[in-house]
Short mmCIF file of C-alpha atoms in Angstrom, two decimals:
data_model
loop_
_atom_site.label_atom_id
_atom_site.label_comp_id
_atom_site.label_asym_id
_atom_site.label_seq_id
_atom_site.Cartn_x
_atom_site.Cartn_y
_atom_site.Cartn_z
CA MET C 245 0.00 0.00 0.00
CA ASN C 246 1.38 3.40 -0.95
CA HIS C 247 0.94 6.18 1.57
CA SER C 248 1.17 9.90 1.01
CA PRO C 249 4.57 11.50 1.75
CA ASP C 250 2.91 13.52 4.52
CA ILE C 251 1.71 10.40 6.35
CA HIS C 252 5.04 8.66 5.78
CA ALA C 253 6.87 11.65 7.28
CA ARG C 254 4.79 11.41 10.46
CA LEU C 255 6.15 7.96 11.29
CA THR C 256 9.23 7.45 13.43
CA PRO C 257 12.16 6.01 11.46
CA ALA C 258 11.72 2.61 13.11
CA MET C 259 7.96 2.63 12.48
CA ARG C 260 8.48 3.67 8.85
CA LEU C 261 10.95 0.84 8.27
CA LEU C 262 8.60 -1.68 9.83
CA VAL C 263 5.61 -0.46 7.80
CA GLU C 264 7.68 -0.75 4.61
CA ARG C 265 8.73 -4.29 5.50
CA MET C 266 5.13 -5.26 6.25
CA ALA C 267 3.96 -3.81 2.93
CA GLN C 268 6.53 -5.94 1.08
CA ALA C 269 5.49 -9.17 2.80
CA PRO C 270 3.86 -11.62 0.37
CA TYR C 271 0.55 -11.89 2.23
CA PRO C 272 -2.91 -10.94 1.00
CA PRO C 273 -4.65 -8.05 2.79
CA MET C 274 -6.65 -9.34 5.74
CA HIS C 275 -9.90 -7.84 4.43
CA THR C 276 -9.67 -10.15 1.39
CA LEU C 277 -9.69 -13.26 3.60
CA THR C 278 -12.52 -15.16 5.18
CA ALA C 279 -12.87 -14.69 8.92
CA GLN C 280 -11.41 -18.14 9.57
CA GLN C 281 -8.45 -17.46 7.29
CA ALA C 282 -7.86 -14.13 9.03
CA LYS C 283 -7.97 -15.72 12.49
CA ALA C 284 -5.40 -18.30 11.40
CA ALA C 285 -3.15 -15.72 9.71
CA TYR C 286 -3.19 -13.49 12.76
CA ALA C 287 -2.47 -16.41 15.06
CA LYS C 288 0.61 -17.31 12.98
CA SER C 289 1.99 -13.78 13.39
CA ILE C 290 1.84 -13.83 17.19
CA GLY C 291 5.04 -12.87 18.94
CA VAL C 292 7.06 -11.95 15.85
CA LEU C 293 7.56 -8.35 16.99
CA ASP C 294 6.83 -8.71 20.70
CA VAL C 295 9.34 -8.21 23.49
CA PRO C 296 10.55 -11.40 25.21
CA LYS C 297 7.80 -13.05 27.23
CA PRO C 298 8.34 -12.67 30.99
CA GLU C 299 8.30 -15.80 33.14
CA LEU C 300 5.87 -15.32 36.00
CA ALA C 301 5.36 -17.18 39.26
CA ARG C 302 1.67 -17.79 38.62
CA VAL C 303 0.08 -18.73 35.28
CA GLU C 304 -3.32 -20.35 35.64
CA GLU C 305 -5.97 -21.29 33.09
CA VAL C 306 -9.43 -20.31 34.26
CA ARG C 307 -13.01 -20.89 33.09
CA ILE C 308 -15.59 -18.16 33.66
CA PRO C 309 -19.34 -18.83 33.41
CA ALA C 310 -21.22 -16.60 30.97
CA ARG C 311 -24.91 -15.82 31.33
CA ASP C 312 -25.88 -18.41 28.70
CA GLY C 313 -23.90 -21.19 30.39
CA HIS C 314 -20.89 -20.94 28.07
CA ALA C 315 -17.52 -21.37 29.82
CA LEU C 316 -15.23 -18.50 28.80
CA PRO C 317 -11.52 -19.36 28.79
CA ALA C 318 -9.26 -16.91 30.62
CA ARG C 319 -5.67 -16.83 31.81
CA LEU C 320 -4.54 -15.43 35.14
CA VAL C 321 -0.93 -14.29 35.37
CA ALA C 322 0.75 -12.83 38.45
CA PRO C 323 4.30 -12.03 39.51
CA SER C 324 3.91 -13.99 42.76
CA THR C 325 1.71 -16.64 44.30
CA ASP C 326 0.73 -14.30 47.12
CA THR C 327 -2.96 -13.93 47.87
CA GLY C 328 -4.61 -10.52 47.95
CA LEU C 329 -3.13 -9.11 44.75
CA PRO C 330 -5.16 -6.50 42.87
CA VAL C 331 -6.23 -7.55 39.38
CA LEU C 332 -6.72 -6.14 35.89
CA LEU C 333 -9.34 -7.78 33.66
CA TYR C 334 -7.93 -7.46 30.13
CA THR C 335 -9.85 -7.77 26.83
CA HIS C 336 -7.69 -8.10 23.73
CA GLY C 337 -7.97 -6.23 20.45
CA GLY C 338 -8.73 -7.65 17.01
CA GLY C 339 -11.84 -5.95 15.67
CA PHE C 340 -14.10 -8.32 17.67
CA THR C 341 -13.15 -10.94 15.05
CA ILE C 342 -9.52 -12.01 15.53
CA GLY C 343 -7.12 -12.25 18.46
CA SER C 344 -7.02 -14.34 21.61
CA ILE C 345 -5.42 -14.81 24.99
CA GLU C 346 -2.31 -15.94 23.11
CA SER C 347 -2.08 -12.86 20.88
CA HIS C 348 -1.85 -10.58 23.91
CA ASP C 349 -0.20 -12.95 26.36
CA THR C 350 3.18 -11.23 26.30
CA PHE C 351 1.62 -7.79 26.82
CA CYS C 352 -0.46 -9.02 29.76
CA ARG C 353 2.59 -10.67 31.33
CA VAL C 354 4.64 -7.49 30.90
CA LEU C 355 1.88 -5.45 32.59
CA SER C 356 1.76 -7.92 35.46
CA ALA C 357 5.53 -8.19 35.90
CA THR C 358 6.04 -4.42 35.72
CA SER C 359 3.07 -3.33 37.84
CA GLY C 360 3.05 -6.07 40.47
CA ALA C 361 -0.65 -6.73 39.86
CA ALA C 362 -2.38 -9.86 38.62
CA VAL C 363 -3.84 -9.77 35.10
CA LEU C 364 -6.79 -11.90 34.00
CA SER C 365 -6.92 -12.06 30.19
CA LEU C 366 -10.32 -13.01 28.75
CA ASP C 367 -11.10 -15.03 25.61
CA TYR C 368 -14.47 -13.42 24.92
CA ARG C 369 -16.42 -14.87 22.01
CA LEU C 370 -15.60 -13.56 18.54
CA ALA C 371 -17.47 -12.69 15.35
CA PRO C 372 -18.76 -13.81 12.97
CA GLU C 373 -19.91 -16.84 14.97
CA TRP C 374 -20.81 -14.56 17.86
CA ARG C 375 -22.07 -11.14 16.85
CA PHE C 376 -22.83 -8.02 18.90
CA PRO C 377 -23.61 -7.87 21.80
CA THR C 378 -22.12 -11.23 22.83
CA ALA C 379 -18.63 -9.82 23.40
CA VAL C 380 -20.11 -7.02 25.54
CA HIS C 381 -22.02 -9.57 27.64
CA ASP C 382 -18.94 -11.79 28.00
CA ALA C 383 -16.79 -8.89 29.21
CA TRP C 384 -19.36 -7.81 31.80
CA ASP C 385 -20.10 -11.38 32.92
CA ALA C 386 -16.37 -11.92 33.48
CA LEU C 387 -16.02 -8.68 35.46
CA HIS C 388 -19.07 -9.45 37.58
CA TRP C 389 -17.72 -12.94 38.29
CA LEU C 390 -14.25 -11.59 39.07
CA ALA C 391 -15.64 -9.05 41.54
CA GLY C 392 -17.51 -11.81 43.38
CA GLU C 393 -16.96 -15.46 44.05
CA GLY C 394 -14.57 -15.93 41.13
CA GLY C 395 -12.02 -13.41 42.32
CA ARG C 396 -12.26 -14.64 45.89
CA ALA C 397 -11.74 -18.24 44.79
CA LEU C 398 -8.59 -17.15 42.95
CA GLY C 399 -7.29 -15.43 46.08
CA LEU C 400 -7.41 -11.95 44.55
CA ASP C 401 -8.29 -8.63 46.19
CA THR C 402 -11.78 -8.02 44.83
CA THR C 403 -11.78 -4.47 46.24
CA ARG C 404 -8.98 -3.50 43.81
CA ILE C 405 -10.05 -4.30 40.25
CA ALA C 406 -9.32 -2.50 36.97
CA VAL C 407 -10.50 -3.11 33.43
CA GLY C 408 -8.38 -2.65 30.34
CA GLY C 409 -8.07 -3.46 26.68
CA ASP C 410 -6.77 -2.34 23.33
CA SER C 411 -8.75 -1.42 20.21
CA ALA C 412 -11.96 -3.50 20.26
CA GLY C 413 -10.90 -4.69 23.71
CA GLY C 414 -10.62 -1.05 24.74
CA THR C 415 -14.21 -0.55 23.63
CA LEU C 416 -15.27 -3.49 25.79
CA ALA C 417 -13.32 -2.15 28.78
CA ALA C 418 -14.91 1.31 28.43
CA VAL C 419 -18.39 -0.24 28.25
CA SER C 420 -17.65 -2.51 31.22
CA ALA C 421 -16.63 0.55 33.24
CA VAL C 422 -20.07 2.08 32.63
CA HIS C 423 -21.76 -1.22 33.52
CA ALA C 424 -19.70 -1.38 36.71
CA ARG C 425 -20.76 2.14 37.68
CA ASP C 426 -24.40 1.22 37.11
CA ALA C 427 -24.04 -1.93 39.23
CA GLY C 428 -22.35 -0.09 42.09
CA LEU C 429 -19.01 -1.83 41.46
CA LYS C 430 -16.16 0.56 42.16
CA LEU C 431 -13.21 0.08 39.81
CA ALA C 432 -9.73 1.46 40.42
CA LEU C 433 -9.00 2.26 36.74
CA GLN C 434 -10.04 1.80 33.13
CA LEU C 435 -6.96 1.30 30.96
CA LEU C 436 -7.98 2.17 27.39
CA ILE C 437 -5.47 1.64 24.58
CA TYR C 438 -6.56 3.11 21.22
CA PRO C 439 -10.22 2.20 21.90
CA GLY C 440 -12.96 2.37 19.31
CA THR C 441 -15.70 4.70 20.56
CA THR C 442 -17.71 6.00 17.56
CA ASP C 443 -20.68 4.59 15.68
CA HIS C 444 -19.57 5.94 12.29
CA GLN C 445 -15.96 6.19 11.26
CA ASP C 446 -16.12 9.78 10.00
CA THR C 447 -13.53 11.66 12.05
CA ASP C 448 -10.63 13.57 10.49
CA SER C 449 -8.19 10.83 11.48
CA HIS C 450 -10.34 8.18 9.78
CA ALA C 451 -10.13 10.23 6.59
CA LEU C 452 -6.40 10.92 6.94
CA PHE C 453 -5.48 7.28 7.58
CA ALA C 454 -8.17 5.69 5.39
CA HIS C 455 -5.41 3.80 3.56
CA GLY C 456 -3.46 2.90 6.68
CA PRO C 457 -0.72 2.15 7.44
CA VAL C 458 -1.63 -1.20 9.04
CA LEU C 459 -5.25 -0.39 9.95
CA ASP C 460 -7.29 1.07 7.10
CA LYS C 461 -10.90 1.72 6.17
CA ALA C 462 -11.24 -1.55 4.26
CA LEU C 463 -10.16 -3.60 7.27
CA ILE C 464 -12.31 -1.63 9.73
CA ASP C 465 -15.34 -2.15 7.47
CA TRP C 466 -14.49 -5.86 7.23
CA PHE C 467 -14.31 -6.21 11.01
CA PHE C 468 -17.60 -4.43 11.61
CA HIS C 469 -19.37 -6.31 8.80
CA HIS C 470 -18.59 -9.52 10.70
CA TYR C 471 -19.45 -8.12 14.13
CA ILE C 472 -22.50 -5.87 14.03
CA ASP C 473 -25.62 -5.02 11.99
CA SER C 474 -25.69 -1.44 10.74
CA VAL C 475 -28.94 -0.82 12.63
CA ASP C 476 -27.15 -1.56 15.94
CA ARG C 477 -24.16 0.74 15.43
CA SER C 478 -25.71 3.62 17.36
CA ASP C 479 -25.92 1.40 20.48
CA TRP C 480 -23.59 2.93 23.08
CA ARG C 481 -22.24 -0.54 23.87
CA PHE C 482 -20.63 -0.43 20.41
CA ALA C 483 -19.97 3.32 20.45
CA PRO C 484 -19.26 4.52 24.01
CA LEU C 485 -19.23 8.13 22.81
CA LYS C 486 -23.01 7.68 22.45
CA SER C 487 -23.45 6.76 26.12
CA ALA C 488 -25.87 9.17 27.77
CA ASP C 489 -23.92 9.50 30.99
CA VAL C 490 -20.36 8.65 32.04
CA ASP C 491 -20.47 10.50 35.37
CA SER C 492 -18.68 8.69 38.18
CA VAL C 493 -17.13 5.95 36.03
CA ALA C 494 -13.64 4.77 36.97
CA PRO C 495 -10.64 7.04 36.40
CA ALA C 496 -9.08 6.46 32.98
CA TRP C 497 -5.62 6.05 31.54
CA VAL C 498 -5.89 6.45 27.75
CA GLY C 499 -2.98 5.55 25.44
CA LEU C 500 -3.32 6.39 21.74
CA ALA C 501 -1.24 6.05 18.57
CA GLU C 502 -0.81 9.27 16.61
CA CYS C 503 -0.94 7.66 13.14
CA ASP C 504 -4.13 5.71 13.70
CA PRO C 505 -7.65 6.12 12.28
CA LEU C 506 -8.94 5.75 15.85
CA VAL C 507 -6.89 8.55 17.43
CA ASP C 508 -9.57 11.26 17.15
CA GLU C 509 -12.29 9.15 18.73
CA GLY C 510 -9.90 8.19 21.53
CA VAL C 511 -9.29 11.86 22.26
CA ALA C 512 -13.03 12.55 22.04
CA TYR C 513 -13.79 9.86 24.61
CA ALA C 514 -11.11 11.19 26.94
CA ASP C 515 -12.73 14.62 26.56
CA LYS C 516 -16.16 13.15 27.30
CA LEU C 517 -14.88 11.57 30.49
CA ARG C 518 -13.12 14.76 31.58
CA ALA C 519 -16.27 16.81 30.92
CA ALA C 520 -18.11 14.46 33.29
CA GLY C 521 -15.52 15.07 36.01
CA VAL C 522 -13.70 11.75 35.57
CA PRO C 523 -9.92 11.91 36.15
CA VAL C 524 -8.17 11.14 32.84
CA ASP C 525 -4.50 10.68 31.96
CA LEU C 526 -4.11 10.87 28.17
CA GLU C 527 -0.92 9.83 26.36
CA ILE C 528 -0.50 10.08 22.59
CA TYR C 529 2.50 8.14 21.29
CA ARG C 530 3.91 10.06 18.35
CA GLY C 531 4.83 8.54 15.04
CA VAL C 532 3.37 5.07 15.62
CA VAL C 533 0.42 3.15 14.20
CA HIS C 534 -2.53 1.16 15.50
CA GLY C 535 -1.48 -2.12 17.07
CA PHE C 536 1.97 -0.93 18.10
CA ILE C 537 1.80 -2.34 21.65
CA THR C 538 2.76 -5.80 20.36
CA MET C 539 5.73 -4.44 18.37
CA GLY C 540 8.08 -3.80 21.27
CA ARG C 541 10.98 -5.71 19.74
CA ALA C 542 11.19 -3.02 17.04
CA ILE C 543 9.30 0.01 18.37
CA ALA C 544 10.58 1.92 21.42
CA GLU C 545 7.20 3.60 21.89
CA ALA C 546 5.65 0.20 22.59
CA ARG C 547 8.10 -0.39 25.41
CA GLN C 548 7.35 3.10 26.72
CA LEU C 549 3.61 2.39 26.72
CA HIS C 550 4.26 -0.84 28.62
CA GLN C 551 6.02 1.17 31.33
CA ASP C 552 3.42 3.95 31.37
CA ALA C 553 0.43 1.62 31.56
CA ALA C 554 2.04 -0.43 34.32
CA ALA C 555 2.80 2.76 36.25
CA ALA C 556 -0.86 3.81 35.93
CA LEU C 557 -1.92 0.44 37.33
CA ARG C 558 0.53 0.69 40.21
CA GLN C 559 -0.74 4.14 41.10
CA ALA C 560 -4.41 3.11 40.86
CA PHE C 561 -3.83 0.02 43.01
CA GLY C 562 -1.53 1.70 45.49
CA LEU C 563 1.35 -0.66 44.68
CA PRO C 564 5.00 0.26 45.33
CA ALA C 565 7.33 1.03 42.45
CA PRO C 566 9.62 -1.91 41.58
#
């Protein structure tokens, strides 16, 4: 894919080199694949650009009951086997269609190792087999379970819980934070990494980066075609910017990529939270693209986000610096 010189010039040298290498790779664009082909292709790419995976003292496979009786797979990671650790419930990105516990395992382990908190990574159900609002229900069911008997059974501190996610997972985390507020569940933090928040992709950044790099209009349309009917796109559980009221939701740490179609809607959601009196820490990582958090082997900004997000968790949970 050819990008305009202006967009190319916005990228850091390392990001530009990586984008050029990705463009030269002999793989068909994801939006030309079937959903099953795309899931498999994405799974094969896992870890190629990630930082080394930390070894942690506790790695436990968990099953979480959903409202329809389905058992949702999840993975708990923690830097120690101590009881009483605070916990982040993490929902991965992938346009509600691709991705898994495995695709974001390294990132979740880095957050845990660097913050000192436990991280529970959720395999919510994906499109097209499971369309909207199943993923929303799965995320809330997991949080509700974690805040109750599930978290207690795992030996976690259920008074110190955060939600987090990237891209589509960031959308789910933002929605779960509103659900938690409505249910009287006090969260320590919502950690939102380039979340999707709009019902129609018509911001300036969507126009500027319509041809990418990495995430482009064709792929966004492909994801949403698999996930949601057009009539449902104004539902705030798909587009949190449409939520009527975000007063008193959890404090937010928002990390965005500058060269990303989603950057404007991420800023807009941070503004919406701030206008409602919610404490917000907003970081925009310059010169990088959507999805950069799993590119830490090549991209310094990814490693910086890892540190910044972990620091936000430590502060929210009252944990000491390492």
